[in-house]
C-alpha cells in the first residue's frame, strides 16, 4: 500500500476529509522552505503537494509563477527539490509527498533516472500538468511501474466520454480542477463542484480531491464537504510571499486544515 | 533518403508526432479543445468550400500569389547561383503571417468561437490577427511582452486601430515566450468561447501541421512559378528561409520534401554568436530536445531543464524553441540548419536595399545573409529560392540605431 493509499484509509477510518497543502520547493529559499514543509503535518496537513519550480508554468496564476521565480532565483533545482523531500522524509515517514510541476525538468534529467531518484527521496506521487493521458507513455506508465502514484487532473471540460480515459492509469487520488482557469484565480463554487464530483465518483473508487480557487477556511470546509478533501495552494503561497515566519505560515495553514477537517 | 522513409510529407502521425517531436503536452482543461480543433481541421482539410473561401481571400484580400522574382543584381554581384526571391513581403500586412491567420480564423468561425487570442513577439502576427478579426468582426486580444509593447509602439497602435486589445505581459521576463504562456492561461480560462490563433508552426498538435498546411501555399506557388520562368518541370536546387518558430520556412520547404534533388536550408538567428553565453536563438544548433508550449522540440534550456531567453536583433526570431517538424527534419538530415549573426543580417539588409530596391525585414535578412555566403560557391545554373517573408518598414529604427543614426524613435525591434 502506498503512503497515499494508507493516508486515505486512515482518514476514512477517522471519518475525516483530506486537507492537501501546496507549497513551492525552495520558496523563498531552501532553508525556510524546508522549515515550512516540516511544519505542515503538525498544522493538520494530510498530504503535501511540493511544487517543482519551472520557468514557464503555463497553468499557474501569478502567485505560483512568482513563487517559482523566487525559488529559481534562490538556486532551487530539481535535485534541490528532491533533497528537500528527502530531508523531510528523515523525520516523517507517513505524510505523503506529491511532486507537482511541469514535464521539462523531469524529461531533461531523464525519466528513468528521475523516477529512481524521486522514489529514493521519498516522493509518493506525481502531478505533471502538461502530461494528459494522450502522453501516458512518457512518464505515467513508467512512474506506476516504479511504484509512484500518478495523479491526474480532471477538469470541467473533461466530459463523460473522456473521463474513463483520464481515470485509466490514475492512481492515489483524482485531482478535480474546480474551474476552467489557472491556479489562484476565480473562487470555486460548491454548487458547481458537487455534481462534478458525483460524476467523477460514478466512474472511479479513487478519492476525489478538489483544488483551484479554495482560499479560506470556510471555502475549504465547503469544498471538502462535497468531495474527499481539498487542496489549497495560492493562498498559502501568498502568505509565504509576504515574508511571514514559519510559525505564521503554519498558523495560517492550520486554520485552513481545521476548516477542511470540520467538513 | 527516400528508401528510409516512404515520404517526408506524411507527418505527423496520429499522436501528432514527427518522429519523436511534436505531441500534445497540454493541461487536461485544454485537451478536449485540442481534440475538437483537430477534428474540425481534419474535416476542413478535405472540404472544398473551406479551400474555396481560403483561395478567394488569399487572392482578393492578401494579394496572392506573391511574385517569384529573379533578383538579377543580387545574382550578378554574388557571382554564382541564380537567386530568386519569393515575395511574401508583398502580402497584405507585410509578411507571410496572414496566410496562416486566415486559415485559423475561418476554422474558428466554423467552430462557433467568437473571441480570438494571439501571442506576438513584437507585432507582425498580432497585426495579422487583428486585421483578420476586424475583417470578420471578431473580438481580438493580443498578448505581447511588456518590454516589446514599450519599444514597438507603432505596431501596438496598428493593432489598436484595428480594434484589438493589446495586453502587455509582465509575467516571467515579459518576452515572446511569456506572451505565449499568458495566451495559454487566457485560453485555459476562457476555453468555451475562445480560439487561440498561434502564429508559428509550433504548439500542441494539430497546430504545427495546421500552420504548415496554411503556409505551404508559399512552396506550392514556387512549384508552378519557377517553371514559368525556367522551363517545364524545373525544380529549385536550393531553398533558403529564416527560422524563428519556423512557419515561413516550413511553408516553403514542405512541398519539396520528397524531391531529393532539392537542398533545404533553414537559417536560425545566431544573435551575437552561437556560444556558451547563449546570446542567440539558434534552438537547433545551440539547444537540445525538451518539452514546452505543448510540443517536444529543440529548446534553449539550462542543465536543469529551465527555459532560457533567446537573444536576437530580430524579435521575430527571438523564441527559445522551434517548430517540431524542423526538429525532425534536422535529426533526419533532410534539411540543414545554419545560423547567422546579427551583424551578418544587418549587412544583408543593406545589400538587399542597395541591389534590388527591396527593404527586407530583419528575419529574411538572416536568410539572405546565408544566401550571400552560399551563392558565390555555386554554379550559374544552380537555382536558389529564398523566402522574402516580410518587409522591413518596421525595422528601420533598429537598423538606424545599429548604423549609428538616431531617428528619435523607440528602439523598435523587428516583428515576428
XYZ file of C-alpha atoms in Angstrom:
679
model
C 0.000 0.000 0.000
C 1.412 3.382 -0.953
C 1.681 6.171 1.627
C -1.132 7.918 -0.217
C -3.434 4.890 -0.063
C -2.557 4.401 3.624
C -3.322 8.046 4.385
C -6.754 7.885 2.757
C -7.520 4.615 4.540
C -6.593 6.228 7.880
C -8.680 9.335 7.147
C -11.610 7.184 6.183
C -11.325 5.234 9.430
C -11.426 8.536 11.333
C -14.284 9.848 9.188
C -12.159 12.824 8.129
C -11.714 14.657 4.852
C -8.214 15.195 3.468
C -6.505 18.542 3.605
C -3.807 18.939 0.966
C -1.410 21.900 1.052
C 0.710 23.112 -1.847
C 3.982 24.934 -1.382
C 6.735 25.649 -3.878
C 10.028 23.918 -3.142
C 12.707 26.488 -2.413
C 10.329 29.413 -1.848
C 11.507 31.823 -0.575
C 14.776 29.932 -0.120
C 15.907 26.401 0.626
C 16.183 26.705 4.407
C 12.877 28.488 5.051
C 11.128 26.249 2.539
C 12.285 23.141 4.402
C 11.142 24.714 7.658
C 7.677 25.362 6.227
C 7.342 21.872 4.755
C 8.385 20.284 8.049
C 5.758 22.336 9.896
C 2.873 21.273 7.649
C 1.901 17.898 9.197
C 1.598 19.406 12.693
C -0.592 22.150 11.174
C -3.026 19.457 10.053
C -1.842 18.845 6.522
C -2.614 15.291 5.406
C -0.814 15.356 2.057
C 1.909 17.735 0.894
C 1.990 18.911 -2.675
C 5.506 20.067 -3.336
C 5.864 22.408 -6.305
C 8.802 21.785 -8.625
C 9.856 25.218 -9.881
C 9.740 25.843 -13.631
C 10.410 28.947 -15.693
C 7.212 28.598 -17.735
C 4.311 27.426 -15.537
C 1.525 27.736 -18.105
C -1.330 26.555 -15.886
C -0.448 28.725 -12.928
C -1.585 32.178 -11.925
C 0.716 34.934 -10.834
C 1.076 33.814 -7.214
C 2.592 30.440 -8.128
C 4.555 31.915 -11.036
C 6.271 34.351 -8.698
C 6.898 31.616 -6.136
C 8.658 29.602 -8.844
C 10.739 32.619 -9.814
C 11.737 33.250 -6.208
C 12.738 29.618 -5.813
C 14.747 29.553 -9.055
C 16.458 32.819 -8.215
C 17.366 31.394 -4.821
C 19.025 28.486 -6.645
C 16.391 25.758 -6.378
C 16.717 22.884 -8.857
C 15.089 19.513 -9.449
C 17.851 17.893 -7.372
C 17.349 20.510 -4.650
C 13.631 19.733 -4.618
C 14.297 16.006 -4.209
C 16.857 16.733 -1.484
C 14.263 18.820 0.351
C 11.792 15.933 0.190
C 14.461 13.529 1.441
C 15.263 15.767 4.424
C 11.563 15.938 5.298
C 11.325 12.169 4.952
C 14.102 11.645 7.533
C 11.666 12.821 10.213
C 8.268 11.890 8.783
C 7.582 8.532 7.210
C 3.800 8.769 6.863
C 2.815 12.120 5.316
C 2.643 11.601 1.552
C 4.522 13.986 -0.709
C 3.199 14.589 -4.197
C 5.548 16.394 -6.546
C 3.642 18.840 -8.752
C 5.096 20.580 -11.741
C 5.807 20.503 -15.445
C 7.454 17.872 -17.584
C 10.556 19.543 -18.977
C 12.806 19.467 -15.883
C 11.904 15.769 -15.470
C 12.440 14.998 -19.163
C 15.694 16.917 -19.085
C 17.029 14.739 -16.264
C 15.824 11.539 -17.958
C 12.645 9.760 -16.874
C 14.264 6.578 -15.508
C 16.869 8.424 -13.501
C 14.262 10.861 -12.204
C 11.927 8.093 -11.068
C 14.688 6.258 -9.229
C 15.819 9.471 -7.517
C 12.266 10.546 -6.660
C 11.472 7.172 -5.161
C 14.702 7.235 -3.138
C 13.862 10.746 -1.894
C 10.541 9.529 -0.521
C 8.259 11.100 -3.126
C 4.950 9.215 -3.321
C 3.147 10.648 -6.284
C 3.435 12.934 -9.276
C 1.147 15.561 -10.752
C 2.542 16.735 -14.057
C 0.292 19.379 -15.506
C 1.339 19.134 -19.143
C 1.054 15.346 -19.463
C -2.521 14.438 -20.461
C -3.452 10.744 -20.925
C -2.526 11.059 -24.605
C 1.109 11.207 -23.436
C 0.925 8.397 -20.848
C 3.892 6.538 -22.304
C 6.176 9.441 -21.401
C 6.034 9.306 -17.612
C 2.726 7.975 -16.278
C 3.257 4.312 -17.141
C 6.955 4.262 -16.135
C 6.078 6.061 -12.866
C 3.472 3.477 -11.882
C 5.931 0.717 -12.740
C 8.449 2.396 -10.434
C 5.917 2.412 -7.607
C 4.926 6.067 -7.711
C 1.313 7.187 -7.913
C 0.427 9.239 -10.962
C -2.343 11.652 -10.065
C -4.350 13.035 -12.887
C -6.236 16.272 -13.179
C -9.885 16.125 -14.222
C -11.440 19.427 -15.236
C -14.826 20.947 -16.065
C -14.026 20.345 -19.747
C -13.431 16.619 -19.184
C -16.770 15.257 -20.376
C -18.255 11.822 -19.665
C -16.915 10.394 -22.898
C -13.388 11.396 -21.960
C -13.493 10.725 -18.233
C -12.636 6.990 -18.451
C -9.532 7.860 -20.464
C -8.469 10.345 -17.800
C -9.105 7.869 -14.970
C -7.300 4.937 -16.589
C -3.725 4.827 -15.268
C -4.611 7.289 -12.499
C -3.730 6.194 -9.004
C -3.605 7.594 -5.476
C -6.399 10.093 -5.967
C -8.077 12.191 -8.642
C -7.463 15.917 -8.536
C -10.555 17.756 -9.736
C -9.773 21.244 -11.007
C -12.805 23.222 -9.891
C -12.655 25.969 -12.506
C -11.596 26.410 -16.104
C -8.630 28.590 -15.420
C -5.315 28.941 -13.715
C -4.320 28.473 -10.080
C -5.290 31.186 -7.654
C -7.796 32.864 -9.946
C -11.581 32.517 -9.633
C -13.226 31.183 -6.472
C -14.607 27.656 -6.616
C -18.355 27.295 -6.289
C -19.709 24.422 -4.226
C -22.860 24.341 -6.283
C -20.835 23.840 -9.473
C -18.404 21.374 -7.946
C -20.830 18.971 -6.237
C -22.375 17.449 -9.386
C -18.931 17.208 -10.999
C -17.541 15.267 -8.047
C -20.549 12.949 -8.195
C -19.969 12.460 -11.910
C -16.324 11.501 -11.357
C -17.203 9.207 -8.461
C -19.598 7.332 -10.712
C -16.538 6.332 -12.752
C -13.966 5.580 -10.037
C -13.430 4.365 -6.477
C -10.405 6.631 -6.047
C -10.706 9.571 -3.640
C -11.589 12.832 -5.380
C -9.770 15.923 -4.110
C -10.831 19.368 -5.294
C -8.464 22.248 -5.870
C -8.052 25.622 -7.619
C -9.980 28.551 -6.168
C -10.024 27.479 -2.490
C -8.647 30.295 -0.347
C -10.393 30.433 3.047
C -11.178 28.018 5.904
C -14.899 28.414 5.078
C -14.329 27.522 1.438
C -12.064 24.626 2.434
C -14.867 23.302 4.657
C -17.495 23.743 1.943
C -15.438 22.097 -0.813
C -14.017 19.306 1.354
C -17.580 18.565 2.415
C -18.656 17.698 -1.100
C -15.506 15.729 -2.001
C -12.926 13.555 -0.247
C -10.817 16.555 0.517
C -9.489 19.827 -0.786
C -6.244 21.489 -1.860
C -5.086 24.996 -1.018
C -2.065 26.421 -2.809
C -2.016 30.044 -3.866
C -3.466 31.332 -0.577
C -0.633 29.688 1.386
C 1.993 30.754 -1.135
C 0.723 34.340 -0.816
C 1.490 34.244 2.908
C 4.998 32.994 2.189
C 5.376 35.806 -0.356
C 4.564 38.334 2.369
C 7.665 37.182 4.234
C 5.749 35.526 7.080
C 7.663 33.372 9.532
C 7.371 29.591 9.562
C 5.160 29.814 12.659
C 2.859 32.373 10.995
C 2.570 30.310 7.829
C 1.845 27.215 9.921
C -0.905 29.057 11.825
C -2.472 30.178 8.544
C -2.342 26.602 7.227
C -3.807 25.237 10.466
C -6.899 27.428 10.087
C -7.418 26.070 6.561
C -6.823 22.476 7.678
C -9.249 22.901 10.565
C -11.808 24.193 8.086
C -11.396 21.159 5.856
C -11.444 18.797 8.817
C -14.699 20.283 10.092
C -16.352 19.047 6.916
C 16.755 9.118 -48.076
C 13.548 8.046 -49.699
C 14.494 4.418 -49.214
C 14.474 5.012 -45.459
C 11.100 6.722 -45.368
C 8.159 6.419 -47.686
C 7.669 10.142 -47.556
C 8.809 13.178 -45.632
C 5.432 14.763 -46.266
C 3.119 12.342 -44.478
C 3.741 13.512 -40.902
C 2.656 13.966 -38.252
C 1.255 10.621 -37.072
C -1.997 10.251 -35.115
C -0.285 11.294 -31.901
C 0.858 14.474 -33.585
C 4.459 13.275 -33.721
C 7.119 13.963 -36.286
C 9.451 11.159 -35.240
C 9.911 11.832 -31.533
C 8.979 15.521 -31.813
C 5.633 17.290 -31.518
C 2.878 15.723 -29.417
C 0.184 17.187 -27.174
C 1.777 18.320 -23.931
C -1.067 20.439 -22.576
C -3.163 20.538 -19.438
C -6.338 18.475 -19.265
C -8.530 21.580 -19.491
C -7.213 22.251 -22.999
C -7.046 18.659 -24.197
C -10.727 18.310 -25.180
C -10.494 21.574 -27.106
C -7.392 20.484 -28.946
C -9.112 17.250 -29.940
C -12.129 19.236 -31.167
C -9.854 21.514 -33.162
C -8.114 18.525 -34.702
C -11.451 17.015 -35.720
C -12.599 20.319 -37.208
C -9.361 20.742 -39.106
C -9.472 17.191 -40.444
C -12.962 17.949 -41.785
C -11.918 21.272 -43.288
C -8.854 19.791 -44.983
C -10.958 17.798 -47.401
C -13.790 20.311 -47.644
C -13.768 22.155 -50.960
C -15.827 25.036 -49.583
C -13.164 25.682 -46.932
C -10.396 25.904 -49.516
C -12.571 27.909 -51.888
C -13.025 30.506 -49.150
C -9.280 30.483 -48.455
C -8.396 30.848 -52.138
C -10.803 33.719 -52.568
C -9.379 35.611 -49.575
C -5.786 34.780 -50.496
C -6.373 36.231 -53.928
C -8.536 39.260 -53.217
C -7.626 40.187 -49.640
C -4.000 39.096 -49.232
C -2.894 39.570 -52.831
C -1.684 36.053 -53.588
C 0.036 34.621 -55.445
C 3.067 36.576 -54.305
C 5.605 37.069 -57.107
C 8.600 34.815 -57.592
C 11.181 37.384 -58.544
C 14.528 36.821 -60.249
C 16.956 39.035 -58.320
C 19.308 39.807 -61.176
C 21.546 42.357 -59.487
C 21.973 40.217 -56.382
C 22.821 37.306 -58.654
C 25.315 39.386 -60.577
C 27.033 40.831 -57.501
C 27.335 37.493 -55.744
C 28.553 35.835 -58.949
C 27.215 32.308 -58.615
C 23.790 30.710 -58.245
C 20.713 32.274 -59.794
C 18.766 33.888 -56.941
C 15.004 34.044 -56.855
C 13.074 35.792 -54.084
C 9.613 34.594 -53.096
C 7.973 37.933 -52.386
C 5.757 37.169 -49.397
C 6.641 40.580 -48.005
C 4.159 41.982 -50.539
C 1.198 40.322 -48.801
C -1.383 42.438 -47.013
C 0.099 43.317 -43.569
C 3.608 42.875 -44.927
C 4.558 39.286 -44.194
C 3.658 35.635 -44.551
C 1.823 35.591 -41.214
C -1.569 36.350 -42.708
C -1.543 33.120 -44.780
C -1.958 31.158 -41.558
C -4.152 33.624 -39.670
C -6.810 33.461 -42.384
C -6.983 29.685 -42.142
C -7.240 29.643 -38.371
C -9.864 32.378 -38.223
C -12.035 30.620 -40.793
C -11.741 27.469 -38.660
C -12.613 29.436 -35.526
C -15.746 30.714 -37.244
C -16.704 27.193 -38.241
C -16.266 26.129 -34.598
C -18.528 28.945 -33.432
C -15.785 30.697 -31.448
C -16.346 34.417 -31.002
C -13.168 35.530 -29.291
C -9.678 35.218 -30.772
C -6.463 35.394 -28.784
C -2.917 35.504 -30.102
C 0.635 35.969 -28.887
C 3.059 38.216 -30.652
C 6.771 38.829 -30.332
C 6.768 42.379 -31.430
C 3.749 42.708 -33.624
C 3.539 41.014 -37.013
C 1.392 38.036 -36.058
C -0.577 40.327 -33.769
C -1.217 42.791 -36.570
C -2.219 39.987 -38.968
C -4.607 38.527 -36.385
C -6.095 41.927 -35.523
C -6.535 42.559 -39.249
C -8.453 39.375 -39.975
C -10.524 39.751 -36.800
C -11.500 43.259 -37.930
C -12.479 41.870 -41.308
C -14.752 39.268 -39.708
C -15.951 41.354 -36.767
C -14.423 39.113 -34.097
C -13.160 40.166 -30.693
C -9.363 40.050 -30.641
C -6.959 40.015 -27.690
C -3.213 40.031 -28.344
C -0.651 39.127 -25.679
C 2.655 40.897 -26.066
C 5.652 41.134 -23.758
C 5.586 44.420 -21.834
C 9.095 45.181 -22.997
C 8.084 44.706 -26.636
C 4.950 46.842 -26.166
C 7.237 49.613 -24.978
C 9.564 49.512 -27.959
C 7.028 48.580 -30.647
C 4.622 51.447 -30.241
C 3.789 51.697 -33.981
C 2.670 48.059 -34.115
C 0.774 48.365 -30.850
C -1.027 51.370 -32.293
C -1.763 49.452 -35.507
C -3.349 46.607 -33.559
C -5.416 49.035 -31.511
C -6.547 50.869 -34.655
C -7.719 47.509 -35.940
C -9.809 47.086 -32.822
C -7.662 44.606 -30.909
C -6.976 44.736 -27.214
C -3.221 44.553 -26.627
C -2.322 43.081 -23.243
C 1.212 43.831 -22.036
C 2.640 40.702 -20.427
C 4.691 41.317 -17.308
C 4.942 37.715 -16.107
C 8.283 35.974 -16.431
C 10.604 38.343 -18.233
C 7.949 39.851 -20.496
C 9.119 38.299 -23.769
C 7.522 36.302 -26.581
C 7.584 33.032 -24.631
C 5.906 34.754 -21.689
C 3.310 36.197 -24.074
C 2.648 32.633 -25.242
C 2.357 31.455 -21.613
C -0.195 34.169 -20.885
C -2.134 33.419 -24.056
C -2.362 29.789 -22.903
C -3.520 30.948 -19.450
C -6.238 33.034 -21.088
C -7.230 30.070 -23.244
C -7.490 27.736 -20.240
C -9.693 30.320 -18.521
C -11.954 31.154 -21.476
C -11.854 27.794 -23.195
C -15.527 27.715 -24.160
C -15.739 30.774 -26.436
C -12.090 31.409 -27.281
C -9.879 30.293 -30.161
C -6.106 30.540 -29.791
C -4.565 31.630 -33.093
C -0.925 30.524 -32.808
C 1.488 32.445 -35.001
C 4.031 29.801 -35.848
C 4.272 26.115 -36.726
C 4.677 25.097 -33.086
C 2.484 24.333 -30.085
C 0.400 21.221 -29.425
C -0.842 19.045 -32.275
C -2.633 19.917 -34.572
C -1.121 23.421 -34.666
C 2.275 22.564 -36.202
C 0.640 20.592 -39.028
C -2.204 23.046 -39.494
C 0.008 26.140 -39.630
C 2.339 24.317 -42.022
C -0.546 23.415 -44.299
C -1.718 27.028 -44.444
C 1.803 28.330 -45.062
C 2.510 25.665 -47.692
C 0.802 27.932 -50.208
C 4.271 29.563 -50.418
C 6.057 26.449 -51.669
C 3.133 25.319 -53.799
C 3.251 28.597 -55.701
C 7.006 28.275 -56.193
C 6.422 24.842 -57.742
C 4.389 26.340 -60.602
C 6.001 29.774 -60.739
C 9.565 28.602 -61.297
C 8.744 26.547 -64.422
C 7.079 29.640 -65.929
C 10.476 31.323 -65.913
C 12.912 28.410 -66.060
C 11.093 25.845 -68.165
C 8.796 22.881 -67.713
C 9.450 20.751 -64.658
C 12.318 22.863 -63.320
C 12.690 22.482 -59.555
C 14.774 24.777 -57.373
C 18.179 23.369 -56.444
C 18.297 25.057 -53.059
C 15.674 26.592 -50.771
C 16.644 29.030 -48.022
C 14.410 30.534 -45.334
C 14.766 32.142 -41.912
C 13.556 30.309 -38.825
C 12.187 31.518 -35.520
C 9.347 29.110 -34.832
C 9.701 28.199 -38.488
C 6.357 28.811 -40.182
C 7.555 30.658 -43.286
C 10.329 28.102 -43.708
C 8.132 25.033 -43.409
C 5.686 26.727 -45.805
C 8.401 26.987 -48.439
C 10.048 23.635 -47.683
C 7.151 21.245 -47.232
C 6.006 20.899 -50.858
C 9.611 19.962 -51.785
C 10.468 17.500 -49.010
C 10.052 14.488 -51.284
C 12.161 15.932 -54.088
C 15.613 14.624 -53.144
C 17.388 16.932 -55.588
C 16.225 19.993 -53.642
C 18.640 21.144 -50.922
C 16.813 22.651 -47.982
C 18.433 25.104 -45.601
C 16.899 26.807 -42.564
C 18.630 29.825 -41.080
C 18.418 30.428 -37.340
C 19.176 33.647 -35.504
C 22.717 33.464 -34.204
C 22.428 36.731 -32.245
C 25.874 37.671 -31.004
C 27.148 34.193 -31.918
C 26.221 30.620 -31.007
C 28.415 30.080 -27.972
C 28.285 29.155 -24.308
C 26.869 32.567 -23.386
C 23.611 31.672 -25.117
C 23.211 35.117 -26.661
C 21.342 33.651 -29.615
C 18.096 31.964 -30.642
C 19.525 29.013 -32.516
C 17.493 26.208 -30.909
C 18.753 23.522 -33.291
C 22.406 24.485 -33.398
C 22.609 25.534 -29.727
C 19.765 23.754 -27.907
C 18.612 20.232 -27.057
C 15.251 18.414 -27.044
C 12.721 19.342 -24.386
C 9.025 19.993 -23.848
C 7.469 23.472 -23.871
C 4.264 25.079 -25.102
C 2.599 21.798 -25.956
C 5.313 20.129 -28.006
C 8.633 18.327 -27.800
C 11.259 20.085 -29.827
C 14.728 21.574 -29.571
C 14.837 24.232 -26.859
C 17.286 26.640 -25.354
C 17.485 25.416 -21.763
C 19.890 25.046 -18.888
C 21.157 21.775 -17.403
C 18.122 21.628 -15.095
C 15.566 21.896 -17.901
C 14.722 25.526 -17.160
C 13.984 27.510 -20.320
C 16.410 30.241 -21.342
C 15.680 33.530 -23.048
C 16.841 33.857 -26.612
C 18.710 36.813 -27.955
C 18.436 38.277 -31.439
C 18.277 41.627 -33.167
C 15.086 40.261 -34.704
C 12.269 39.815 -32.189
C 10.519 37.644 -34.757
C 13.236 35.026 -34.354
C 13.545 35.639 -30.625
C 11.999 32.425 -29.313
C 13.760 29.648 -27.376
C 12.088 26.842 -29.353
C 11.416 25.810 -32.944
C 8.570 24.003 -34.692
C 8.716 20.221 -34.117
C 8.765 19.370 -37.816
C 12.010 21.305 -38.189
C 13.437 19.401 -35.216
C 12.600 16.188 -37.049
C 13.912 17.381 -40.432
C 17.113 18.344 -38.620
C 17.501 14.941 -36.958
C 16.714 13.003 -40.145
C 19.103 15.185 -42.099
C 16.508 16.062 -44.750
C 17.042 19.745 -44.067
C 20.182 21.508 -42.954
C 20.162 24.289 -40.368
C 22.726 27.040 -40.024
C 22.909 30.238 -38.010
C 23.598 33.847 -38.908
C 24.686 36.598 -36.534
C 23.001 39.971 -36.025
C 25.924 41.642 -37.757
C 25.676 39.440 -40.855
C 21.907 40.009 -41.028
C 22.395 43.793 -40.901
C 24.833 43.592 -43.813
C 22.358 41.518 -45.809
C 19.591 44.004 -45.018
C 21.616 46.782 -46.642
C 22.673 44.578 -49.540
C 19.034 43.931 -50.439
C 18.165 47.628 -50.264
C 21.126 48.574 -52.442
C 20.945 45.869 -55.108
C 17.235 45.192 -55.527
C 15.393 48.150 -54.021
C 13.754 45.825 -51.519
C 13.827 46.758 -47.836
C 13.634 43.346 -46.171
C 12.548 42.552 -42.640
C 15.383 41.522 -40.337
C 14.057 37.942 -40.319
C 14.586 37.225 -44.050
C 17.778 39.290 -43.815
C 19.138 36.290 -41.898
C 18.188 34.018 -44.787
C 19.739 36.439 -47.248
C 22.979 36.582 -45.268
C 23.312 32.840 -45.757
C 22.457 33.189 -49.447
C 25.308 35.700 -49.678
C 27.724 33.072 -48.327
C 26.343 30.236 -50.389
C 25.576 31.688 -53.823
C 29.183 32.525 -54.805
C 30.159 28.866 -54.210
C 27.557 27.550 -56.654
C 27.483 27.363 -60.469
C 25.428 29.826 -62.508
C 22.864 27.178 -63.487
C 22.075 26.467 -59.836
C 18.703 27.915 -58.843
C 18.359 29.194 -55.316
C 14.957 30.298 -53.983
C 14.855 32.393 -50.831
C 11.723 33.320 -48.949
C 11.489 37.090 -48.566
C 8.931 36.552 -45.839
C 8.494 40.085 -44.529
C 9.105 43.728 -45.365
C 11.424 45.900 -43.369
C 9.494 49.124 -42.785
C 9.065 48.014 -39.189
C 12.808 47.528 -38.755
C 14.189 50.821 -39.944
C 14.518 52.205 -36.396
C 16.506 49.204 -35.237
C 18.709 49.309 -38.291
C 19.234 53.067 -37.957
C 20.323 52.600 -34.369
C 22.812 49.913 -35.332
C 24.152 52.106 -38.118
C 24.687 54.869 -35.587
C 21.809 57.094 -36.666
C 19.271 58.336 -34.163
C 15.809 58.651 -35.675
C 14.375 59.828 -32.374
C 12.146 56.769 -32.097
C 11.933 53.936 -29.648
C 14.407 51.121 -30.088
C 11.963 49.448 -32.430
C 12.836 45.797 -32.571
C 11.533 43.968 -35.578
C 8.408 41.874 -35.685
C 7.926 38.177 -35.728
